[in-house]
CSV table of C-alpha atoms and ligand atoms in Angstrom, one decimal:
chain,number,residue,atom,x,y,z
A,1,UNK,CA,-0.5,5.8,-36.7
A,2,UNK,CA,-0.8,2.2,-37.9
A,3,UNK,CA,-2.8,-0.3,-35.9
A,4,UNK,CA,-1.1,-3.5,-37.2
A,5,UNK,CA,1.0,-5.3,-34.6
A,6,UNK,CA,3.0,-7.3,-37.0
A,7,UNK,CA,6.4,-5.8,-36.2
A,8,UNK,CA,5.3,-4.8,-32.7
A,9,UNK,CA,8.3,-3.1,-30.8
A,10,UNK,CA,8.5,-2.5,-27.2
A,11,UNK,CA,10.7,0.4,-26.1
A,12,UNK,CA,12.2,1.0,-22.7
A,13,UNK,CA,13.4,4.5,-21.7
A,14,UNK,CA,15.8,4.7,-18.6
A,15,UNK,CA,16.1,7.2,-15.9
A,16,UNK,CA,18.2,9.8,-17.7
A,17,UNK,CA,16.0,9.4,-20.9
A,18,UNK,CA,13.0,10.5,-18.8
A,19,UNK,CA,14.9,13.0,-16.5
A,20,UNK,CA,13.0,16.0,-17.5
A,21,UNK,CA,10.5,17.5,-20.0
A,22,UNK,CA,13.2,17.9,-22.7
A,23,UNK,CA,14.6,14.5,-22.4
A,24,UNK,CA,11.0,13.0,-22.3
A,25,UNK,CA,10.2,15.0,-25.5
A,26,UNK,CA,13.3,13.3,-27.3
A,27,UNK,CA,12.0,10.1,-26.4
A,28,UNK,CA,8.5,10.8,-27.5
A,29,UNK,CA,9.8,11.8,-30.9
A,30,UNK,CA,11.7,8.6,-31.2
A,31,UNK,CA,8.3,6.8,-30.6
A,32,UNK,CA,6.4,8.9,-33.1
A,33,UNK,CA,9.1,8.3,-35.6
A,34,UNK,CA,8.6,4.6,-35.5
A,35,UNK,CA,5.0,3.3,-36.0
A,36,UNK,CA,6.0,0.0,-34.7
A,37,UNK,CA,6.6,1.1,-31.2
A,38,UNK,CA,3.2,0.6,-29.4
A,39,UNK,CA,4.3,-0.3,-25.9
A,40,UNK,CA,6.7,1.6,-23.8
A,41,UNK,CA,8.1,1.0,-20.3
A,42,UNK,CA,9.7,4.0,-18.5
A,43,UNK,CA,11.9,4.1,-15.5
A,44,UNK,CA,11.5,6.6,-12.9
A,45,UNK,CA,13.1,10.0,-13.6
A,46,UNK,CA,16.9,10.1,-12.9
A,47,UNK,CA,17.5,10.3,-9.2
A,48,UNK,CA,14.0,9.6,-8.0
A,49,UNK,CA,14.6,5.9,-7.1
A,50,UNK,CA,17.6,6.8,-5.0
A,51,UNK,CA,15.6,9.3,-3.2
A,52,UNK,CA,12.8,6.7,-2.7
A,53,UNK,CA,15.4,4.2,-1.3
A,54,UNK,CA,16.3,6.8,1.3
A,55,UNK,CA,12.7,7.1,2.4
A,56,UNK,CA,12.6,3.2,2.6
A,57,UNK,CA,16.0,2.4,4.0
A,58,UNK,CA,17.1,5.3,6.3
A,59,UNK,CA,15.8,6.3,9.6
A,60,UNK,CA,14.8,9.8,9.0
A,61,UNK,CA,13.3,12.5,11.3
A,62,UNK,CA,10.1,14.0,10.0
A,63,UNK,CA,11.9,17.0,8.8
A,64,UNK,CA,14.5,15.0,6.9
A,65,UNK,CA,11.6,12.9,5.3
A,66,UNK,CA,9.8,16.2,4.3
A,67,UNK,CA,13.0,17.3,2.7
A,68,UNK,CA,13.4,14.0,0.6
A,69,UNK,CA,9.7,14.2,-0.4
A,70,UNK,CA,10.2,17.9,-1.4
A,71,UNK,CA,13.1,16.9,-3.7
A,72,UNK,CA,11.1,14.2,-5.4
A,73,UNK,CA,8.2,16.7,-5.8
A,74,UNK,CA,10.5,19.3,-7.4
A,75,UNK,CA,11.5,16.8,-10.1
A,76,UNK,CA,7.9,16.0,-11.0
A,77,UNK,CA,7.0,19.8,-10.7
A,78,UNK,CA,9.6,20.8,-13.3
A,79,UNK,CA,8.0,18.4,-15.7
A,80,UNK,CA,4.5,19.5,-14.7
A,81,UNK,CA,5.5,23.2,-15.3
A,82,UNK,CA,7.0,22.5,-18.8
A,83,UNK,CA,3.7,20.8,-19.6
A,84,UNK,CA,1.7,23.8,-18.7
A,85,UNK,CA,0.3,22.2,-15.4
A,86,UNK,CA,-2.7,20.5,-16.9
A,87,UNK,CA,-5.2,20.3,-14.0
A,88,UNK,CA,-6.0,16.6,-14.3
A,89,UNK,CA,-2.4,15.6,-14.4
A,90,UNK,CA,-1.5,17.8,-11.5
A,91,UNK,CA,-4.1,16.2,-9.4
A,92,UNK,CA,-2.9,12.6,-10.2
A,93,UNK,CA,0.6,13.6,-9.4
A,94,UNK,CA,-0.3,15.4,-6.1
A,95,UNK,CA,-2.3,12.3,-5.2
A,96,UNK,CA,0.6,10.0,-5.7
A,97,UNK,CA,2.9,12.1,-3.8
A,98,UNK,CA,0.4,12.3,-0.9
A,99,UNK,CA,0.1,8.4,-1.0
A,100,UNK,CA,4.0,8.3,-0.9
A,101,UNK,CA,4.1,10.5,2.1
A,102,UNK,CA,1.6,8.4,4.0
A,103,UNK,CA,3.4,5.1,3.3
A,104,UNK,CA,6.8,6.6,4.1
A,105,UNK,CA,5.4,7.8,7.5
A,106,UNK,CA,4.4,4.4,8.6
A,107,UNK,CA,6.3,3.0,11.7
A,108,UNK,CA,7.4,-0.3,10.3
A,109,UNK,CA,8.9,1.1,6.8
A,110,UNK,CA,12.4,0.0,8.0
A,111,UNK,CA,11.5,-3.5,8.7
A,112,UNK,CA,8.9,-4.2,6.0
A,113,UNK,CA,10.3,-5.2,2.6
A,114,UNK,CA,6.5,-4.9,1.4
A,115,UNK,CA,6.3,-1.4,2.4
A,116,UNK,CA,9.7,-0.6,0.8
A,117,UNK,CA,8.6,-2.0,-2.6
A,118,UNK,CA,5.4,0.0,-2.3
A,119,UNK,CA,7.6,3.2,-1.7
A,120,UNK,CA,9.9,2.4,-4.5
A,121,UNK,CA,7.1,2.0,-7.0
A,122,UNK,CA,6.1,5.8,-6.9
A,123,UNK,CA,9.0,6.8,-9.2
A,124,UNK,CA,7.7,4.8,-12.3
A,125,UNK,CA,4.1,5.5,-11.5
A,126,UNK,CA,4.8,9.1,-11.7
A,127,UNK,CA,7.0,9.2,-14.6
A,128,UNK,CA,4.7,7.0,-16.7
A,129,UNK,CA,1.9,9.6,-16.1
A,130,UNK,CA,3.9,12.5,-17.0
A,131,UNK,CA,5.5,10.7,-20.0
A,132,UNK,CA,2.1,9.9,-21.7
A,133,UNK,CA,1.2,13.8,-21.3
A,134,UNK,CA,4.6,14.8,-22.9
A,135,UNK,CA,4.0,12.3,-25.6
A,136,UNK,CA,0.5,13.7,-26.4
A,137,UNK,CA,1.9,17.2,-26.3
A,138,UNK,CA,4.7,16.6,-28.7
A,139,UNK,CA,2.3,14.8,-31.0
A,140,UNK,CA,-0.2,17.4,-30.6
A,141,UNK,CA,-2.9,14.7,-30.4
A,142,UNK,CA,-4.2,12.1,-28.2
A,143,UNK,CA,-1.9,9.2,-29.3
A,144,UNK,CA,-0.7,7.8,-26.0
A,145,UNK,CA,-2.3,6.5,-22.7
A,146,UNK,CA,-0.7,5.7,-19.4
A,147,UNK,CA,-1.4,2.2,-18.1
A,148,UNK,CA,-0.8,0.5,-14.8
A,149,UNK,CA,1.6,-2.3,-15.7
A,150,UNK,CA,0.8,-4.1,-12.4
A,151,UNK,CA,-2.4,-5.2,-14.0
A,152,UNK,CA,-0.3,-7.4,-16.4
A,153,UNK,CA,3.2,-8.0,-14.7
A,154,UNK,CA,2.2,-10.5,-12.0
A,155,UNK,CA,5.0,-11.7,-9.7
A,156,UNK,CA,5.6,-13.8,-6.6
A,157,UNK,CA,5.9,-12.0,-3.2
A,158,UNK,CA,9.7,-11.8,-3.0
A,159,UNK,CA,9.8,-8.3,-2.3
A,160,UNK,CA,12.9,-6.5,-3.7
A,161,UNK,CA,13.5,-9.0,-6.2
A,162,UNK,CA,10.2,-10.4,-7.2
A,163,UNK,CA,10.0,-13.2,-9.7
A,164,UNK,CA,7.6,-12.9,-12.6
A,165,UNK,CA,4.6,-15.4,-13.1
A,166,UNK,CA,5.1,-15.9,-16.8
A,167,UNK,CA,1.7,-17.7,-17.5
A,168,UNK,CA,-0.5,-15.2,-15.6
A,169,UNK,CA,1.4,-12.3,-17.1
A,170,UNK,CA,0.9,-13.6,-20.5
A,171,UNK,CA,-2.8,-14.2,-20.0
A,172,UNK,CA,-3.3,-10.6,-18.5
A,173,UNK,CA,-1.2,-9.2,-21.5
A,174,UNK,CA,-3.4,-11.0,-24.1
A,175,UNK,CA,-6.7,-9.9,-22.3
A,176,UNK,CA,-6.1,-6.4,-21.5
A,177,UNK,CA,-2.9,-5.0,-22.9
A,178,UNK,CA,-3.0,-6.3,-26.6
A,179,UNK,CA,-6.4,-4.8,-27.3
A,180,UNK,CA,-5.2,-1.5,-26.0
A,181,UNK,CA,-2.1,-1.4,-28.2
A,182,UNK,CA,-4.3,-1.4,-31.2
A,183,UNK,CA,-5.9,1.8,-30.0
A,184,UNK,CA,-3.1,3.8,-28.5
A,185,UNK,CA,0.7,3.9,-27.8
A,186,UNK,CA,0.7,2.5,-24.1
A,187,UNK,CA,3.0,3.9,-21.6
A,188,UNK,CA,3.7,1.7,-18.7
A,189,UNK,CA,6.1,1.3,-15.8
A,190,UNK,CA,9.3,-0.6,-15.7
A,191,UNK,CA,10.6,-2.1,-12.6
A,192,UNK,CA,7.2,-2.8,-10.8
A,193,UNK,CA,4.7,-5.7,-10.6
A,194,UNK,CA,2.0,-7.1,-8.3
A,195,UNK,CA,1.8,-10.3,-6.3
A,196,UNK,CA,-1.3,-12.5,-6.1
A,197,UNK,CA,-2.5,-10.7,-2.8
A,198,UNK,CA,-2.5,-7.3,-4.7
A,199,UNK,CA,0.8,-6.0,-3.0
A,200,UNK,CA,3.2,-4.0,-5.3
A,201,UNK,CA,6.5,-5.7,-5.8
A,202,UNK,CA,9.7,-4.6,-7.6
A,203,UNK,CA,12.1,-6.7,-9.8
A,204,UNK,CA,15.4,-5.2,-8.2
A,205,UNK,CA,17.4,-2.0,-8.9
A,206,UNK,CA,17.8,-1.4,-12.7
A,207,UNK,CA,14.9,-3.8,-13.2
A,208,UNK,CA,13.1,-1.8,-15.7
A,209,UNK,CA,15.1,-3.4,-18.6
A,210,UNK,CA,13.8,-6.8,-17.4
A,211,UNK,CA,10.3,-5.4,-17.2
A,212,UNK,CA,10.4,-4.3,-20.7
A,213,UNK,CA,11.7,-7.8,-21.9
A,214,UNK,CA,8.9,-9.6,-19.8
A,215,UNK,CA,6.3,-7.2,-21.6
A,216,UNK,CA,7.8,-7.9,-25.0
A,217,UNK,CA,7.6,-11.7,-24.4
A,218,UNK,CA,4.1,-11.3,-23.0
A,219,UNK,CA,2.8,-9.3,-26.1
A,220,UNK,CA,4.7,-11.4,-28.6
A,221,UNK,CA,6.8,-8.5,-29.8
A,222,UNK,CA,9.0,-8.7,-32.7
A,223,UNK,CA,11.6,-6.3,-31.2
A,224,UNK,CA,12.7,-4.7,-27.9
A,225,UNK,CA,14.6,-1.5,-27.8
A,226,UNK,CA,16.4,-0.3,-24.7
A,227,UNK,CA,17.0,3.4,-25.0
A,228,UNK,CA,19.5,4.8,-22.5
A,229,UNK,CA,22.4,7.3,-22.3
A,230,UNK,CA,25.2,5.7,-24.3
A,231,UNK,CA,25.1,4.5,-27.9
A,232,UNK,CA,24.8,0.8,-27.2
A,233,UNK,CA,27.0,-1.6,-25.4
A,234,UNK,CA,30.6,-0.8,-25.3
A,235,UNK,CA,33.8,-2.9,-24.8
A,236,UNK,CA,33.8,-1.7,-21.3
A,237,UNK,CA,32.0,1.0,-19.4
A,238,UNK,CA,32.7,4.2,-21.2
A,239,UNK,CA,32.9,6.0,-17.8
A,240,UNK,CA,36.0,4.0,-16.9
A,241,UNK,CA,38.0,4.6,-20.0
A,242,UNK,CA,37.4,6.7,-23.2
A,243,UNK,CA,39.0,4.0,-25.1
A,244,UNK,CA,35.8,2.0,-24.7
A,245,UNK,CA,34.3,1.2,-28.2
A,246,UNK,CA,30.8,0.5,-29.1
A,247,UNK,CA,29.8,-3.0,-30.2
A,248,UNK,CA,27.6,-3.4,-33.3
A,249,UNK,CA,26.4,-6.8,-32.6
A,250,UNK,CA,26.6,-9.3,-29.9
A,251,UNK,CA,25.2,-12.6,-29.0
A,252,UNK,CA,22.6,-13.1,-26.3
A,253,UNK,CA,25.1,-15.3,-24.3
A,254,UNK,CA,27.8,-12.7,-24.4
A,255,UNK,CA,25.5,-9.8,-23.4
A,256,UNK,CA,23.8,-11.8,-20.6
A,257,UNK,CA,27.3,-12.7,-19.4
A,258,UNK,CA,28.2,-9.0,-19.5
A,259,UNK,CA,25.1,-8.0,-17.6
A,260,UNK,CA,25.7,-10.7,-15.0
A,261,UNK,CA,29.3,-9.6,-14.4
A,262,UNK,CA,28.2,-5.9,-13.6
A,263,UNK,CA,27.8,-4.0,-17.0
A,264,UNK,CA,25.1,-1.8,-15.7
A,265,UNK,CA,23.9,-1.1,-19.2
A,266,UNK,CA,21.5,-4.0,-18.8
A,267,UNK,CA,19.7,-5.6,-15.7
A,268,UNK,CA,21.1,-9.2,-15.6
A,269,UNK,CA,17.9,-10.9,-16.1
A,270,UNK,CA,16.9,-8.8,-19.2
A,271,UNK,CA,18.1,-11.4,-21.8
A,272,UNK,CA,16.2,-14.4,-20.3
A,273,UNK,CA,12.8,-13.5,-21.5
A,274,UNK,CA,14.4,-12.2,-24.8
A,275,UNK,CA,16.1,-15.6,-25.3
A,276,UNK,CA,13.0,-17.4,-24.7
A,277,UNK,CA,10.9,-15.5,-27.0
A,278,UNK,CA,13.5,-14.8,-29.6
A,279,UNK,CA,12.8,-11.1,-29.6
A,280,UNK,CA,15.6,-9.1,-31.1
A,281,UNK,CA,17.0,-6.5,-28.8
A,282,UNK,CA,18.5,-3.1,-29.7
A,283,UNK,CA,20.3,-0.8,-27.2
A,284,UNK,CA,20.8,2.8,-28.3
A,285,UNK,CA,21.0,6.4,-26.8
A,286,UNK,CA,17.8,8.5,-26.5
A,287,UNK,CA,20.3,11.4,-26.7
A,288,UNK,CA,21.6,10.4,-30.2
A,289,UNK,CA,18.8,8.1,-31.6
A,290,UNK,CA,20.4,8.1,-35.1
A,291,UNK,CA,24.0,7.3,-33.9
A,292,UNK,CA,23.3,3.7,-34.1
A,293,UNK,CA,23.7,1.1,-31.3
A,294,UNK,CA,24.0,-2.5,-30.5
A,295,UNK,CA,21.9,-5.3,-31.8
A,296,UNK,CA,21.7,-8.3,-29.6
A,297,UNK,CA,20.5,-11.6,-31.2
A,298,UNK,CA,20.8,-15.4,-31.0
A,299,UNK,CA,23.3,-15.6,-33.9
A,300,UNK,CA,26.0,-13.1,-34.6
A,301,UNK,CA,28.3,-13.2,-37.8
A,302,UNK,CA,31.4,-12.5,-35.7
A,303,UNK,CA,32.4,-14.3,-32.5
A,304,UNK,CA,35.6,-12.8,-31.3
A,305,UNK,CA,37.8,-14.5,-28.5
A,306,UNK,CA,37.5,-11.3,-26.3
A,307,UNK,CA,34.3,-9.0,-26.5
A,308,UNK,CA,34.3,-6.9,-23.4
A,309,UNK,CA,35.7,-6.2,-19.8
A,310,UNK,CA,33.1,-5.8,-17.0
A,311,UNK,CA,33.4,-4.6,-13.4
A,312,UNK,CA,31.1,-5.3,-10.5
A,313,UNK,CA,31.9,-3.6,-7.4
A,314,UNK,CA,31.1,-4.2,-3.7
A,315,UNK,CA,31.8,-7.8,-3.5
A,316,UNK,CA,32.3,-9.8,-0.3
A,317,UNK,CA,34.5,-12.9,-0.2
A,318,UNK,CA,33.9,-15.6,2.4
A,319,UNK,CA,36.5,-18.3,3.1
A,320,UNK,CA,35.3,-21.4,5.1
A,321,UNK,CA,37.9,-23.6,6.4
A,322,UNK,CA,37.6,-27.0,8.3
A,323,UNK,CA,40.8,-29.0,8.9
A,324,UNK,CA,38.8,-31.7,10.2
A,325,UNK,CA,37.2,-32.4,6.7
A,326,UNK,CA,40.7,-33.7,5.5
A,327,UNK,CA,39.8,-37.0,3.9
A,328,UNK,CA,36.4,-36.8,5.1
A,329,UNK,CA,33.2,-36.4,2.8
A,330,UNK,CA,30.4,-34.1,2.8
A,331,UNK,CA,32.1,-30.7,3.6
A,332,UNK,CA,30.8,-28.9,0.6
A,333,UNK,CA,27.5,-30.4,0.9
A,334,UNK,CA,27.3,-29.1,4.5
A,335,UNK,CA,28.5,-25.5,3.5
A,336,UNK,CA,25.9,-25.5,0.7
A,337,UNK,CA,23.2,-26.6,3.0
A,338,UNK,CA,23.8,-23.7,5.4
A,339,UNK,CA,23.9,-21.1,2.4
A,340,UNK,CA,20.6,-22.6,1.2
A,341,UNK,CA,19.0,-22.4,4.5
A,342,UNK,CA,19.7,-18.7,4.6
A,343,UNK,CA,18.6,-18.3,1.0
A,344,UNK,CA,21.9,-17.1,-0.1
A,345,UNK,CA,23.0,-18.0,-3.6
A,346,UNK,CA,26.6,-18.6,-4.5
A,347,UNK,CA,28.0,-16.5,-7.2
A,348,UNK,CA,31.7,-17.5,-7.5
A,349,UNK,CA,33.5,-20.4,-5.9
A,350,UNK,CA,36.8,-22.1,-5.5
A,351,UNK,CA,37.5,-25.1,-3.4
A,352,UNK,CA,40.3,-27.0,-1.9
A,353,UNK,CA,39.9,-30.1,0.3
A,354,UNK,CA,39.4,-28.4,3.5
A,355,UNK,CA,38.4,-24.9,2.5
A,356,UNK,CA,36.0,-23.2,0.1
A,357,UNK,CA,36.1,-19.5,-1.0
A,358,UNK,CA,33.0,-18.0,-2.4
A,359,UNK,CA,31.1,-14.7,-3.2
A,360,UNK,CA,27.4,-14.4,-2.9
A,361,UNK,CA,24.7,-12.5,-4.6
A,362,UNK,CA,24.0,-9.4,-2.7
A,363,UNK,CA,20.0,-9.2,-2.8
A,364,UNK,CA,18.7,-5.7,-3.3
A,365,UNK,CA,17.3,-3.6,-0.4
A,366,UNK,CA,19.0,-5.7,2.2
A,367,UNK,CA,22.3,-4.7,3.7
A,368,UNK,CA,24.8,-7.6,3.1
A,369,UNK,CA,25.7,-7.7,6.8
A,370,UNK,CA,22.3,-8.4,8.0
A,371,UNK,CA,22.0,-11.4,5.5
A,372,UNK,CA,25.3,-12.9,6.2
A,373,UNK,CA,25.7,-12.5,10.0
A,374,UNK,CA,23.1,-15.2,10.8
A,375,UNK,CA,24.7,-17.5,8.1
A,376,UNK,CA,28.3,-16.9,9.4
A,377,UNK,CA,27.0,-17.9,12.8
A,378,UNK,CA,25.9,-21.3,11.4
A,379,UNK,CA,29.1,-21.9,9.5
A,380,UNK,CA,31.2,-21.1,12.5
A,381,UNK,CA,29.6,-24.0,14.3
A,382,UNK,CA,31.8,-26.3,12.2
A,383,UNK,CA,34.5,-24.4,10.7
A,384,UNK,CA,36.4,-21.2,10.7
A,385,UNK,CA,35.1,-18.4,8.6
A,386,UNK,CA,36.9,-15.3,7.2
A,387,UNK,CA,35.0,-12.4,5.5
A,388,UNK,CA,36.7,-9.9,3.3
A,389,UNK,CA,35.0,-6.9,1.8
A,390,UNK,CA,36.1,-3.9,-0.4
A,391,UNK,CA,36.7,-6.3,-3.3
A,392,UNK,CA,35.5,-6.0,-6.9
A,393,UNK,CA,35.1,-8.5,-9.6
A,394,UNK,CA,36.8,-8.0,-13.0
A,395,UNK,CA,35.5,-10.1,-15.8
A,396,UNK,CA,36.6,-10.6,-19.4
A,397,UNK,CA,33.8,-11.7,-21.6
A,398,UNK,CA,34.2,-13.5,-25.0
A,399,UNK,CA,33.9,-16.7,-26.7
A,400,UNK,CA,35.6,-20.1,-26.1
A,401,UNK,CA,37.6,-18.6,-23.4
A,402,UNK,CA,37.6,-21.8,-21.4
A,403,UNK,CA,39.6,-23.6,-24.1
A,404,UNK,CA,42.1,-20.9,-24.3
A,405,UNK,CA,41.9,-21.4,-28.2
A,406,UNK,CA,41.8,-17.7,-29.2
A,407,UNK,CA,44.8,-18.4,-31.3
A,408,UNK,CA,46.6,-15.2,-30.1
A,409,UNK,CA,47.9,-16.4,-26.8
A,410,UNK,CA,46.2,-13.5,-25.3
A,411,UNK,CA,44.6,-15.4,-22.3
A,412,UNK,CA,48.1,-15.5,-21.0
A,413,UNK,CA,48.6,-11.8,-21.7
A,414,UNK,CA,45.5,-11.2,-19.5
A,415,UNK,CA,47.3,-12.9,-16.6
A,416,UNK,CA,50.6,-11.1,-17.4
A,417,UNK,CA,48.6,-7.8,-17.3
A,418,UNK,CA,47.5,-8.6,-13.6
A,419,UNK,CA,50.8,-10.2,-12.5
A,420,UNK,CA,51.5,-7.5,-10.0
A,421,UNK,CA,47.9,-7.1,-8.7
A,422,UNK,CA,46.7,-8.9,-5.7
A,423,UNK,CA,44.1,-11.4,-7.0
A,424,UNK,CA,41.8,-12.8,-4.3
A,425,UNK,CA,40.1,-15.3,-6.5
A,426,UNK,CA,40.3,-16.5,-10.1
A,427,UNK,CA,37.6,-18.3,-12.0
A,428,UNK,CA,38.3,-19.8,-15.3
A,429,UNK,CA,37.1,-23.0,-16.9
A,430,UNK,CA,33.3,-23.4,-16.0
A,431,UNK,CA,32.1,-20.9,-18.6
A,432,UNK,CA,33.2,-20.6,-22.3
A,433,UNK,CA,32.3,-17.0,-22.1
A,434,UNK,CA,34.4,-15.5,-19.2
A,435,UNK,CA,37.5,-15.5,-17.1
A,436,UNK,CA,37.2,-13.4,-13.9
A,437,UNK,CA,39.4,-12.2,-11.0
A,438,UNK,CA,38.3,-10.8,-7.6
A,439,UNK,CA,40.6,-7.9,-6.9
A,440,UNK,CA,40.9,-5.0,-4.4
A,441,UNK,CA,38.2,-2.4,-5.0
A,442,UNK,CA,40.6,0.4,-4.9
A,443,UNK,CA,42.6,-0.8,-8.0
A,444,UNK,CA,39.8,-2.4,-9.9
A,445,UNK,CA,39.1,0.4,-12.4
A,446,UNK,CA,42.8,0.7,-13.2
A,447,UNK,CA,42.9,-3.1,-13.8
A,448,UNK,CA,39.9,-2.9,-16.2
A,449,UNK,CA,41.6,-0.1,-18.1
A,450,UNK,CA,44.9,-2.1,-18.4
A,451,UNK,CA,43.2,-5.3,-19.5
A,452,UNK,CA,40.9,-3.2,-22.0
A,453,UNK,CA,44.0,-1.5,-23.5
A,454,UNK,CA,45.8,-4.9,-23.9
A,455,UNK,CA,42.7,-6.5,-25.6
A,456,UNK,CA,40.9,-3.7,-27.5
A,457,UNK,CA,43.0,-0.6,-27.7
A,458,UNK,CA,46.0,-2.1,-29.6
B,521,ADP,P1,19.4,3.7,-17.7
B,521,ADP,O1,19.0,4.6,-16.6
B,521,ADP,O2,19.1,4.2,-19.1
B,521,ADP,O3,18.9,2.2,-17.4
B,521,ADP,P2,22.0,2.8,-16.7
B,521,ADP,O4,22.7,3.9,-16.0
B,521,ADP,O5,21.3,1.9,-15.9
B,521,ADP,O6,20.9,3.5,-17.6
B,521,ADP,O7,22.9,2.2,-17.5
B,521,ADP,C1,23.8,2.9,-18.6
B,521,ADP,C2,25.1,3.1,-18.1
B,521,ADP,O8,25.7,1.7,-18.0
B,521,ADP,C3,26.1,3.9,-19.0
B,521,ADP,O9,25.9,5.2,-18.7
B,521,ADP,C4,27.4,3.3,-18.6
B,521,ADP,O10,28.1,4.1,-17.7
B,521,ADP,C5,27.0,2.0,-17.9
B,521,ADP,N1,27.8,0.9,-18.4
B,521,ADP,C6,28.4,-0.2,-17.8
B,521,ADP,N2,29.1,-1.1,-18.6
B,521,ADP,C7,28.7,-0.7,-19.8
B,521,ADP,C8,29.1,-1.1,-21.2
B,521,ADP,N3,29.9,-2.3,-21.4
B,521,ADP,N4,28.7,-0.4,-22.3
B,521,ADP,C9,27.8,0.6,-22.1
B,521,ADP,N5,27.6,1.2,-20.9
B,521,ADP,C10,28.0,0.7,-19.8
B,522,LIG,N1,14.1,3.1,-11.4
B,522,LIG,C1,14.6,1.8,-10.9
B,522,LIG,C2,16.1,2.0,-10.4
B,522,LIG,O1,16.5,3.1,-10.5
B,522,LIG,C3,14.6,0.9,-12.1
B,522,LIG,C4,15.3,1.3,-13.3
B,522,LIG,O2,15.4,2.3,-13.5
B,522,LIG,O3,15.5,0.3,-14.2
B,522,LIG,O4,16.6,1.0,-10.1
B,523,MG,MG1,19.4,0.7,-16.0
């Protein structure tokens, strides 16, 4: 294996890619086939984080808690069995499971975001240990080592959606990680980090993509590979329609917009470090590593008017109305000040003189209702407030959409496609890369299929 870090590549493997021994072995082979992959960030094995969320968010009896822990243990055990139960590793996993059981039994789990993050971290902490062992077994040599990424990925203390401290992360990467990359393939965890007090933090659900991009930036990598369960980014979620087609190359801006508008294939923040560091990003399937995938880069040769349709579910629309504000000033400023006080960030917004309709980002690990109740009470002090849920956001992503100059008149055909649907909010004009509608959740997938058919399946 070469020790040059010239074309250093960071690879990330998602939950289904590390679901079991067989899946992990396929990923190990991808790494062994490419000498440039020296740093690997893994997700928790499929299903594990959802089980950990249960431990952190639901009020469980001791028996129920034990049953969830057993399900987690079974997933780790099946991989350990296929590895031949090496004693050292078995001990490490048992120790982690023991620590998890202890944290999960603490009284204040349901109210402490700090404990929730500690609980959520165990999936990646176990899968990275198991993956390094699988890698060494497949290579039949001691080529890989597991590494606690929390030594490098330093964050603030916003549990559930921690923000990385880039300077400190870079410093630790240079000091401890880069030297190690010259010796071994380093297997670390996606999703988790550490604040300046030594507490474990997480970057938000699906955050392993973001971690991998942050690691790639911190070690000055040349390329970042995101290995998942589909052969790249498609024109829409292939689970919604079998007419979805893979996209060969896409710009950072378009892909970032897709991720922001709900395309689960990438965590929304993934491309921020990639854009900053200029690292090229590849998205492919660990099930079919030779089937090609999507390259994401700054410049692309083809910038179509319409690139993809994205769907983001579970949106809440808040409409605030104050007739007293007719011809008065400061209405929006007052609404924004209240939202800011409650640390809610606005996602989409449309306004009229006396009312404003908006959706807000739903921070992970916190039920929306808890967050908005206090805010709504404050808003109600000076205006009437209507809250609607069971909505979904459908976004069409492309280029120069704001100008409507796609030359085909198809922007109007998008509106024709949805003319009989109930649209609760339309956003068009602020971004050159998207037009989006808030629709009833029950009809959202159908709308995506119709728009997709109109734009891409002709
Ligand atoms: P991983 O565990 O590897 O991170 P995810 O489940 O988070 O995988 O993301 C992959 C999934 O994203 C796919 O299985 C697919 O259903 C979904 N997805 C949503 N939108 C798209 C899209 N435009 N292209 C490809 N996949 C998409
Ligand atoms: N395991 C975490 C999750 O399921 C992070 C990730 O897989 O990206 O959200
Ligand atoms: Mg993911």
